Amino acid sequence: MNKVIFETAQLAVEKIAQEFVEYSKQDRPVHISLSGGSTPKLLFKTLAQSPFNTAVKWENLHFWWGDDRIVPPSDPESNYGEVQKLLFDHIQIPEENIHRIRGEANVEDELVRFTKELDLVPNHQFDWIILGMGGDGHTASLFPHQTDFNDPNLAVIAKHPETGQIRISKTAKLIEQAKRVTYLVTGASKANILQEIATKDAKDLPYPAAKIQSKNGITEWYLDRDAAELITE
């Protein structure tokens, strides 16, 4: 496990925010995929504030999502809606730089439309994909025991194994093509599963987060001290 341990979740998201500044200095479109969850909310709030809200050249960054729920943007469950409320409403970013999954649409139609939009990413290779990890080891909406790691498609319709909620998710294949994959995981509730991932072979684990890595780039884990408490240095 290629890991970086921060004392707090806030320090972890500030490191990512600073990297947004650096990425945005490139004179080309930079494609970044965001995650849902509580820690990313902290990231979005941080990016919306000084100095990051003006230091980032937002016109150079294009934002996508690892997955989203099939709900309207106004729904608290919408990953896009959270970023809109916490970040996009507070910065100057071109509307065409935001590539959301339209949760209010028919799911089959939206899968087709979103897959076509992914052609905007050169060679379908994201510059940076930021992922979270659920307490069951899922990432994006790729769940244990129901993820096809060899799915040749770019996106897939997924169902939450407990709630039955429908989502659209990037596939493992698409994530693994990224130049950089960063798992941002915080909190003591993730410590046991992180210990497993750090000490066992991924092929022996059911967790998609343990298995999905960049094929030709960087895979890293940004952890706070609580999440990393059971991992020996």
PDB file of C-alpha atoms in Angstrom:
ATOM      1  CA  MET A   1       0.000   0.000   0.000  1.00  0.00           C
ATOM      2  CA  ASN A   2       1.434   3.317  -1.132  1.00  0.00           C
ATOM      3  CA  LYS A   3       0.135   5.480   1.709  1.00  0.00           C
ATOM      4  CA  VAL A   4       0.450   9.008   3.036  1.00  0.00           C
ATOM      5  CA  ILE A   5      -0.787   9.499   6.600  1.00  0.00           C
ATOM      6  CA  PHE A   6      -2.002  12.906   7.765  1.00  0.00           C
ATOM      7  CA  GLU A   7      -2.689  13.874  11.366  1.00  0.00           C
ATOM      8  CA  THR A   8      -6.214  15.038  10.494  1.00  0.00           C
ATOM      9  CA  ALA A   9      -8.712  14.787   7.671  1.00  0.00           C
ATOM     10  CA  GLN A  10      -8.448  18.560   7.219  1.00  0.00           C
ATOM     11  CA  LEU A  11      -4.717  18.307   6.494  1.00  0.00           C
ATOM     12  CA  ALA A  12      -5.400  15.569   3.957  1.00  0.00           C
ATOM     13  CA  VAL A  13      -7.935  17.645   2.041  1.00  0.00           C
ATOM     14  CA  GLU A  14      -5.692  20.719   2.171  1.00  0.00           C
ATOM     15  CA  LYS A  15      -2.963  18.667   0.479  1.00  0.00           C
ATOM     16  CA  ILE A  16      -5.411  17.685  -2.267  1.00  0.00           C
ATOM     17  CA  ALA A  17      -6.606  21.282  -2.596  1.00  0.00           C
ATOM     18  CA  GLN A  18      -3.028  22.452  -3.081  1.00  0.00           C
ATOM     19  CA  GLU A  19      -2.585  19.815  -5.764  1.00  0.00           C
ATOM     20  CA  PHE A  20      -5.656  21.208  -7.535  1.00  0.00           C
ATOM     21  CA  VAL A  21      -3.755  24.499  -7.735  1.00  0.00           C
ATOM     22  CA  GLU A  22      -0.773  22.756  -9.320  1.00  0.00           C
ATOM     23  CA  TYR A  23      -2.867  20.758 -11.791  1.00  0.00           C
ATOM     24  CA  SER A  24      -4.692  23.902 -12.885  1.00  0.00           C
ATOM     25  CA  LYS A  25      -1.423  25.574 -13.919  1.00  0.00           C
ATOM     26  CA  GLN A  26      -1.201  23.239 -16.906  1.00  0.00           C
ATOM     27  CA  ASP A  27      -2.212  24.961 -20.096  1.00  0.00           C
ATOM     28  CA  ARG A  28      -4.626  22.224 -21.165  1.00  0.00           C
ATOM     29  CA  PRO A  29      -7.871  20.652 -19.944  1.00  0.00           C
ATOM     30  CA  VAL A  30      -7.170  18.519 -16.860  1.00  0.00           C
ATOM     31  CA  HIS A  31      -9.768  15.828 -16.178  1.00  0.00           C
ATOM     32  CA  ILE A  32     -10.406  15.065 -12.497  1.00  0.00           C
ATOM     33  CA  SER A  33     -12.970  12.619 -11.121  1.00  0.00           C
ATOM     34  CA  LEU A  34     -14.501  13.376  -7.716  1.00  0.00           C
ATOM     35  CA  SER A  35     -15.967  11.162  -5.027  1.00  0.00           C
ATOM     36  CA  GLY A  36     -18.998  11.417  -2.800  1.00  0.00           C
ATOM     37  CA  GLY A  37     -18.915  10.991   0.963  1.00  0.00           C
ATOM     38  CA  SER A  38     -18.242  13.006   4.094  1.00  0.00           C
ATOM     39  CA  THR A  39     -14.513  13.649   3.648  1.00  0.00           C
ATOM     40  CA  PRO A  40     -14.915  15.008   0.090  1.00  0.00           C
ATOM     41  CA  LYS A  41     -17.463  17.465   1.495  1.00  0.00           C
ATOM     42  CA  LEU A  42     -14.632  18.788   3.656  1.00  0.00           C
ATOM     43  CA  LEU A  43     -12.496  19.083   0.525  1.00  0.00           C
ATOM     44  CA  PHE A  44     -15.171  21.019  -1.363  1.00  0.00           C
ATOM     45  CA  LYS A  45     -15.683  23.420   1.548  1.00  0.00           C
ATOM     46  CA  THR A  46     -11.923  23.980   1.716  1.00  0.00           C
ATOM     47  CA  LEU A  47     -11.641  24.638  -2.033  1.00  0.00           C
ATOM     48  CA  ALA A  48     -14.475  27.173  -1.823  1.00  0.00           C
ATOM     49  CA  GLN A  49     -12.494  29.293   0.638  1.00  0.00           C
ATOM     50  CA  SER A  50      -9.412  31.473   0.402  1.00  0.00           C
ATOM     51  CA  PRO A  51      -6.757  30.956  -0.840  1.00  0.00           C
ATOM     52  CA  PHE A  52      -7.919  28.054  -3.012  1.00  0.00           C
ATOM     53  CA  ASN A  53     -11.062  29.621  -4.465  1.00  0.00           C
ATOM     54  CA  THR A  54      -8.943  32.135  -6.382  1.00  0.00           C
ATOM     55  CA  ALA A  55      -5.589  30.295  -6.590  1.00  0.00           C
ATOM     56  CA  VAL A  56      -7.045  27.447  -8.677  1.00  0.00           C
ATOM     57  CA  LYS A  57      -7.381  28.252 -12.388  1.00  0.00           C
ATOM     58  CA  TRP A  58     -10.818  26.680 -12.584  1.00  0.00           C
ATOM     59  CA  GLU A  59     -11.108  27.177 -16.337  1.00  0.00           C
ATOM     60  CA  ASN A  60      -8.419  24.491 -16.842  1.00  0.00           C
ATOM     61  CA  LEU A  61     -10.063  21.828 -14.686  1.00  0.00           C
ATOM     62  CA  HIS A  62     -12.839  19.510 -15.860  1.00  0.00           C
ATOM     63  CA  PHE A  63     -14.799  17.701 -13.154  1.00  0.00           C
ATOM     64  CA  TRP A  64     -16.425  14.287 -13.351  1.00  0.00           C
ATOM     65  CA  TRP A  65     -17.741  11.832 -10.750  1.00  0.00           C
ATOM     66  CA  GLY A  66     -16.796   8.255  -9.972  1.00  0.00           C
ATOM     67  CA  ASP A  67     -20.486   7.527  -9.554  1.00  0.00           C
ATOM     68  CA  ASP A  68     -23.793   9.141  -8.717  1.00  0.00           C
ATOM     69  CA  ARG A  69     -27.188   8.085  -7.538  1.00  0.00           C
ATOM     70  CA  ILE A  70     -30.206   8.245  -9.827  1.00  0.00           C
ATOM     71  CA  VAL A  71     -31.809  11.141  -7.976  1.00  0.00           C
ATOM     72  CA  PRO A  72     -32.315  14.804  -8.944  1.00  0.00           C
ATOM     73  CA  PRO A  73     -29.449  17.240  -8.208  1.00  0.00           C
ATOM     74  CA  SER A  74     -31.583  18.821  -5.472  1.00  0.00           C
ATOM     75  CA  ASP A  75     -31.683  15.516  -3.574  1.00  0.00           C
ATOM     76  CA  PRO A  76     -29.248  15.355  -0.595  1.00  0.00           C
ATOM     77  CA  GLU A  77     -28.128  11.950  -1.949  1.00  0.00           C
ATOM     78  CA  SER A  78     -26.793  13.510  -5.184  1.00  0.00           C
ATOM     79  CA  ASN A  79     -22.996  13.589  -5.278  1.00  0.00           C
ATOM     80  CA  TYR A  80     -23.104  16.300  -7.928  1.00  0.00           C
ATOM     81  CA  GLY A  81     -25.616  18.323  -5.921  1.00  0.00           C
ATOM     82  CA  GLU A  82     -23.292  18.393  -2.919  1.00  0.00           C
ATOM     83  CA  VAL A  83     -20.391  19.728  -4.994  1.00  0.00           C
ATOM     84  CA  GLN A  84     -22.667  22.312  -6.593  1.00  0.00           C
ATOM     85  CA  LYS A  85     -23.816  23.562  -3.194  1.00  0.00           C
ATOM     86  CA  LEU A  86     -20.448  23.447  -1.420  1.00  0.00           C
ATOM     87  CA  LEU A  87     -18.086  24.484  -4.227  1.00  0.00           C
ATOM     88  CA  PHE A  88     -19.413  25.383  -7.671  1.00  0.00           C
ATOM     89  CA  ASP A  89     -21.836  28.000  -6.333  1.00  0.00           C
ATOM     90  CA  HIS A  90     -18.851  29.814  -4.787  1.00  0.00           C
ATOM     91  CA  ILE A  91     -16.325  29.878  -7.645  1.00  0.00           C
ATOM     92  CA  GLN A  92     -16.059  30.988 -11.249  1.00  0.00           C
ATOM     93  CA  ILE A  93     -16.004  27.828 -13.369  1.00  0.00           C
ATOM     94  CA  PRO A  94     -17.272  27.397 -16.945  1.00  0.00           C
ATOM     95  CA  GLU A  95     -20.448  25.359 -17.076  1.00  0.00           C
ATOM     96  CA  GLU A  96     -18.978  23.172 -19.824  1.00  0.00           C
ATOM     97  CA  ASN A  97     -16.233  22.042 -17.401  1.00  0.00           C
ATOM     98  CA  ILE A  98     -18.772  20.190 -15.239  1.00  0.00           C
ATOM     99  CA  HIS A  99     -19.591  16.708 -16.490  1.00  0.00           C
ATOM    100  CA  ARG A 100     -22.237  15.380 -14.172  1.00  0.00           C
ATOM    101  CA  ILE A 101     -24.237  12.181 -14.230  1.00  0.00           C
ATOM    102  CA  ARG A 102     -27.843  13.295 -14.732  1.00  0.00           C
ATOM    103  CA  GLY A 103     -29.586  11.490 -11.938  1.00  0.00           C
ATOM    104  CA  GLU A 104     -32.977  12.900 -12.874  1.00  0.00           C
ATOM    105  CA  ALA A 105     -32.906  11.140 -16.266  1.00  0.00           C
ATOM    106  CA  ASN A 106     -33.951   7.643 -17.295  1.00  0.00           C
ATOM    107  CA  VAL A 107     -31.060   5.481 -16.124  1.00  0.00           C
ATOM    108  CA  GLU A 108     -30.591   3.482 -19.341  1.00  0.00           C
ATOM    109  CA  ASP A 109     -30.677   6.632 -21.475  1.00  0.00           C
ATOM    110  CA  GLU A 110     -28.303   8.415 -19.128  1.00  0.00           C
ATOM    111  CA  LEU A 111     -25.823   5.531 -19.216  1.00  0.00           C
ATOM    112  CA  VAL A 112     -25.644   5.890 -23.004  1.00  0.00           C
ATOM    113  CA  ARG A 113     -25.341   9.692 -22.881  1.00  0.00           C
ATOM    114  CA  PHE A 114     -22.716   9.702 -20.111  1.00  0.00           C
ATOM    115  CA  THR A 115     -20.653   7.022 -21.859  1.00  0.00           C
ATOM    116  CA  LYS A 116     -20.553   9.201 -24.988  1.00  0.00           C
ATOM    117  CA  GLU A 117     -19.538  12.244 -22.951  1.00  0.00           C
ATOM    118  CA  LEU A 118     -16.577  10.298 -21.586  1.00  0.00           C
ATOM    119  CA  ASP A 119     -15.101  10.515 -25.091  1.00  0.00           C
ATOM    120  CA  LEU A 120     -14.104  14.082 -24.133  1.00  0.00           C
ATOM    121  CA  VAL A 121     -11.374  12.539 -21.960  1.00  0.00           C
ATOM    122  CA  PRO A 122      -8.350  11.864 -24.209  1.00  0.00           C
ATOM    123  CA  ASN A 123      -7.930   8.091 -24.580  1.00  0.00           C
ATOM    124  CA  HIS A 124     -10.396   7.740 -21.680  1.00  0.00           C
ATOM    125  CA  GLN A 125      -7.412   8.350 -19.406  1.00  0.00           C
ATOM    126  CA  PHE A 126      -8.235  10.618 -16.470  1.00  0.00           C
ATOM    127  CA  ASP A 127      -5.476  12.782 -15.066  1.00  0.00           C
ATOM    128  CA  TRP A 128      -6.629  12.097 -11.521  1.00  0.00           C
ATOM    129  CA  ILE A 129      -9.398   9.981 -10.006  1.00  0.00           C
ATOM    130  CA  ILE A 130     -10.134  10.591  -6.337  1.00  0.00           C
ATOM    131  CA  LEU A 131     -12.012   7.718  -4.695  1.00  0.00           C
ATOM    132  CA  GLY A 132     -13.463   6.970  -1.296  1.00  0.00           C
ATOM    133  CA  MET A 133     -14.008   3.600   0.323  1.00  0.00           C
ATOM    134  CA  GLY A 134     -17.159   2.361   2.024  1.00  0.00           C
ATOM    135  CA  GLY A 135     -17.208   0.311   5.198  1.00  0.00           C
ATOM    136  CA  ASP A 136     -17.751  -2.796   3.036  1.00  0.00           C
ATOM    137  CA  GLY A 137     -14.734  -2.055   0.852  1.00  0.00           C
ATOM    138  CA  HIS A 138     -16.687  -0.696  -2.105  1.00  0.00           C
ATOM    139  CA  THR A 139     -15.446   2.231  -4.153  1.00  0.00           C
ATOM    140  CA  ALA A 140     -17.429   4.384  -6.577  1.00  0.00           C
ATOM    141  CA  SER A 141     -20.524   2.128  -6.883  1.00  0.00           C
ATOM    142  CA  LEU A 142     -18.494  -1.037  -7.364  1.00  0.00           C
ATOM    143  CA  PHE A 143     -19.519  -3.393  -4.569  1.00  0.00           C
ATOM    144  CA  PRO A 144     -18.019  -6.631  -3.223  1.00  0.00           C
ATOM    145  CA  HIS A 145     -19.243  -9.845  -4.888  1.00  0.00           C
ATOM    146  CA  GLN A 146     -21.097  -7.997  -7.661  1.00  0.00           C
ATOM    147  CA  THR A 147     -18.341  -6.124  -9.526  1.00  0.00           C
ATOM    148  CA  ASP A 148     -17.203  -7.373 -12.928  1.00  0.00           C
ATOM    149  CA  PHE A 149     -13.555  -6.322 -12.942  1.00  0.00           C
ATOM    150  CA  ASN A 150     -13.293  -7.288 -16.621  1.00  0.00           C
ATOM    151  CA  ASP A 151     -16.330  -5.294 -17.793  1.00  0.00           C
ATOM    152  CA  PRO A 152     -15.129  -3.710 -21.072  1.00  0.00           C
ATOM    153  CA  ASN A 153     -17.534  -0.768 -20.805  1.00  0.00           C
ATOM    154  CA  LEU A 154     -16.684   2.653 -19.425  1.00  0.00           C
ATOM    155  CA  ALA A 155     -19.716   3.012 -17.164  1.00  0.00           C
ATOM    156  CA  VAL A 156     -22.250   0.664 -15.631  1.00  0.00           C
ATOM    157  CA  ILE A 157     -25.624   0.706 -13.886  1.00  0.00           C
ATOM    158  CA  ALA A 158     -25.134  -0.497 -10.307  1.00  0.00           C
ATOM    159  CA  LYS A 159     -27.488  -1.354  -7.470  1.00  0.00           C
ATOM    160  CA  HIS A 160     -26.664  -0.881  -3.802  1.00  0.00           C
ATOM    161  CA  PRO A 161     -26.702  -4.398  -2.318  1.00  0.00           C
ATOM    162  CA  GLU A 162     -28.694  -3.401   0.780  1.00  0.00           C
ATOM    163  CA  THR A 163     -30.928  -0.478  -0.201  1.00  0.00           C
ATOM    164  CA  GLY A 164     -31.423  -1.406  -3.854  1.00  0.00           C
ATOM    165  CA  GLN A 165     -30.705   2.205  -4.805  1.00  0.00           C
ATOM    166  CA  ILE A 166     -29.748   2.581  -8.472  1.00  0.00           C
ATOM    167  CA  ARG A 167     -26.563   4.379  -9.486  1.00  0.00           C
ATOM    168  CA  ILE A 168     -24.316   4.918 -12.494  1.00  0.00           C
ATOM    169  CA  SER A 169     -20.650   4.224 -11.872  1.00  0.00           C
ATOM    170  CA  LYS A 170     -17.365   4.255 -13.700  1.00  0.00           C
ATOM    171  CA  THR A 171     -16.183   0.707 -14.331  1.00  0.00           C
ATOM    172  CA  ALA A 172     -13.032  -0.789 -12.848  1.00  0.00           C
ATOM    173  CA  LYS A 173     -11.532  -0.751 -16.338  1.00  0.00           C
ATOM    174  CA  LEU A 174     -12.017   2.999 -16.743  1.00  0.00           C
ATOM    175  CA  ILE A 175     -10.646   3.793 -13.295  1.00  0.00           C
ATOM    176  CA  GLU A 176      -7.584   1.630 -13.895  1.00  0.00           C
ATOM    177  CA  GLN A 177      -6.700   3.620 -17.035  1.00  0.00           C
ATOM    178  CA  ALA A 178      -6.163   6.798 -14.989  1.00  0.00           C
ATOM    179  CA  LYS A 179      -2.763   8.410 -14.671  1.00  0.00           C
ATOM    180  CA  ARG A 180      -3.327   8.713 -10.931  1.00  0.00           C
ATOM    181  CA  VAL A 181      -5.768   7.119  -8.485  1.00  0.00           C
ATOM    182  CA  THR A 182      -5.999   8.468  -4.931  1.00  0.00           C
ATOM    183  CA  TYR A 183      -8.087   6.767  -2.265  1.00  0.00           C
ATOM    184  CA  LEU A 184      -9.051   9.372   0.335  1.00  0.00           C
ATOM    185  CA  VAL A 185     -10.112   7.491   3.474  1.00  0.00           C
ATOM    186  CA  THR A 186     -10.572   8.943   6.934  1.00  0.00           C
ATOM    187  CA  GLY A 187     -12.021   7.944  10.298  1.00  0.00           C
ATOM    188  CA  ALA A 188     -11.543   5.107  12.769  1.00  0.00           C
ATOM    189  CA  SER A 189     -14.482   3.159  11.309  1.00  0.00           C
ATOM    190  CA  LYS A 190     -12.274   2.297   8.298  1.00  0.00           C
ATOM    191  CA  ALA A 191      -9.254   1.166  10.327  1.00  0.00           C
ATOM    192  CA  ASN A 192      -9.956  -2.594  10.333  1.00  0.00           C
ATOM    193  CA  ILE A 193     -10.577  -2.882   6.611  1.00  0.00           C
ATOM    194  CA  LEU A 194      -7.531  -0.732   5.843  1.00  0.00           C
ATOM    195  CA  GLN A 195      -5.404  -3.048   7.946  1.00  0.00           C
ATOM    196  CA  GLU A 196      -6.625  -5.967   5.832  1.00  0.00           C
ATOM    197  CA  ILE A 197      -5.858  -4.163   2.593  1.00  0.00           C
ATOM    198  CA  ALA A 198      -2.406  -3.191   3.848  1.00  0.00           C
ATOM    199  CA  THR A 199      -1.442  -6.683   4.991  1.00  0.00           C
ATOM    200  CA  LYS A 200      -3.169  -9.142   2.656  1.00  0.00           C
ATOM    201  CA  ASP A 201      -2.960  -9.911  -1.040  1.00  0.00           C
ATOM    202  CA  ALA A 202      -5.709  -8.114  -2.949  1.00  0.00           C
ATOM    203  CA  LYS A 203      -6.681 -11.300  -4.785  1.00  0.00           C
ATOM    204  CA  ASP A 204      -7.613 -12.861  -1.440  1.00  0.00           C
ATOM    205  CA  LEU A 205      -9.954 -10.004  -0.520  1.00  0.00           C
ATOM    206  CA  PRO A 206     -13.477  -9.280  -1.781  1.00  0.00           C
ATOM    207  CA  TYR A 207     -13.053  -5.513  -1.622  1.00  0.00           C
ATOM    208  CA  PRO A 208     -13.067  -3.587  -4.927  1.00  0.00           C
ATOM    209  CA  ALA A 209     -11.034  -0.843  -3.231  1.00  0.00           C
ATOM    210  CA  ALA A 210      -8.265  -3.380  -2.632  1.00  0.00           C
ATOM    211  CA  LYS A 211      -8.253  -4.564  -6.233  1.00  0.00           C
ATOM    212  CA  ILE A 212      -8.744  -1.449  -8.373  1.00  0.00           C
ATOM    213  CA  GLN A 213      -5.469   0.332  -9.092  1.00  0.00           C
ATOM    214  CA  SER A 214      -4.008   2.393 -11.900  1.00  0.00           C
ATOM    215  CA  LYS A 215      -2.477   0.003 -14.435  1.00  0.00           C
ATOM    216  CA  ASN A 216       0.221   2.354 -15.688  1.00  0.00           C
ATOM    217  CA  GLY A 217       0.197   5.233 -13.239  1.00  0.00           C
ATOM    218  CA  ILE A 218       0.155   5.990  -9.520  1.00  0.00           C
ATOM    219  CA  THR A 219      -2.162   4.482  -6.903  1.00  0.00           C
ATOM    220  CA  GLU A 220      -1.949   5.976  -3.432  1.00  0.00           C
ATOM    221  CA  TRP A 221      -3.893   6.122  -0.198  1.00  0.00           C
ATOM    222  CA  TYR A 222      -4.369   9.413   1.645  1.00  0.00           C
ATOM    223  CA  LEU A 223      -5.327   8.484   5.213  1.00  0.00           C
ATOM    224  CA  ASP A 224      -5.855  10.387   8.405  1.00  0.00           C
ATOM    225  CA  ARG A 225      -4.333   9.145  11.641  1.00  0.00           C
ATOM    226  CA  ASP A 226      -7.604   7.567  12.821  1.00  0.00           C
ATOM    227  CA  ALA A 227      -8.052   5.497   9.657  1.00  0.00           C
ATOM    228  CA  ALA A 228      -4.414   4.384   9.741  1.00  0.00           C
ATOM    229  CA  GLU A 229      -4.283   3.529  13.435  1.00  0.00           C
ATOM    230  CA  LEU A 230      -3.991  -0.250  12.876  1.00  0.00           C
ATOM    231  CA  ILE A 231      -1.440  -0.047  10.072  1.00  0.00           C
ATOM    232  CA  THR A 232       2.149  -0.476  11.184  1.00  0.00           C
ATOM    233  CA  GLU A 233       4.575   2.010   9.636  1.00  0.00           C
TER     234      GLU A 233
END
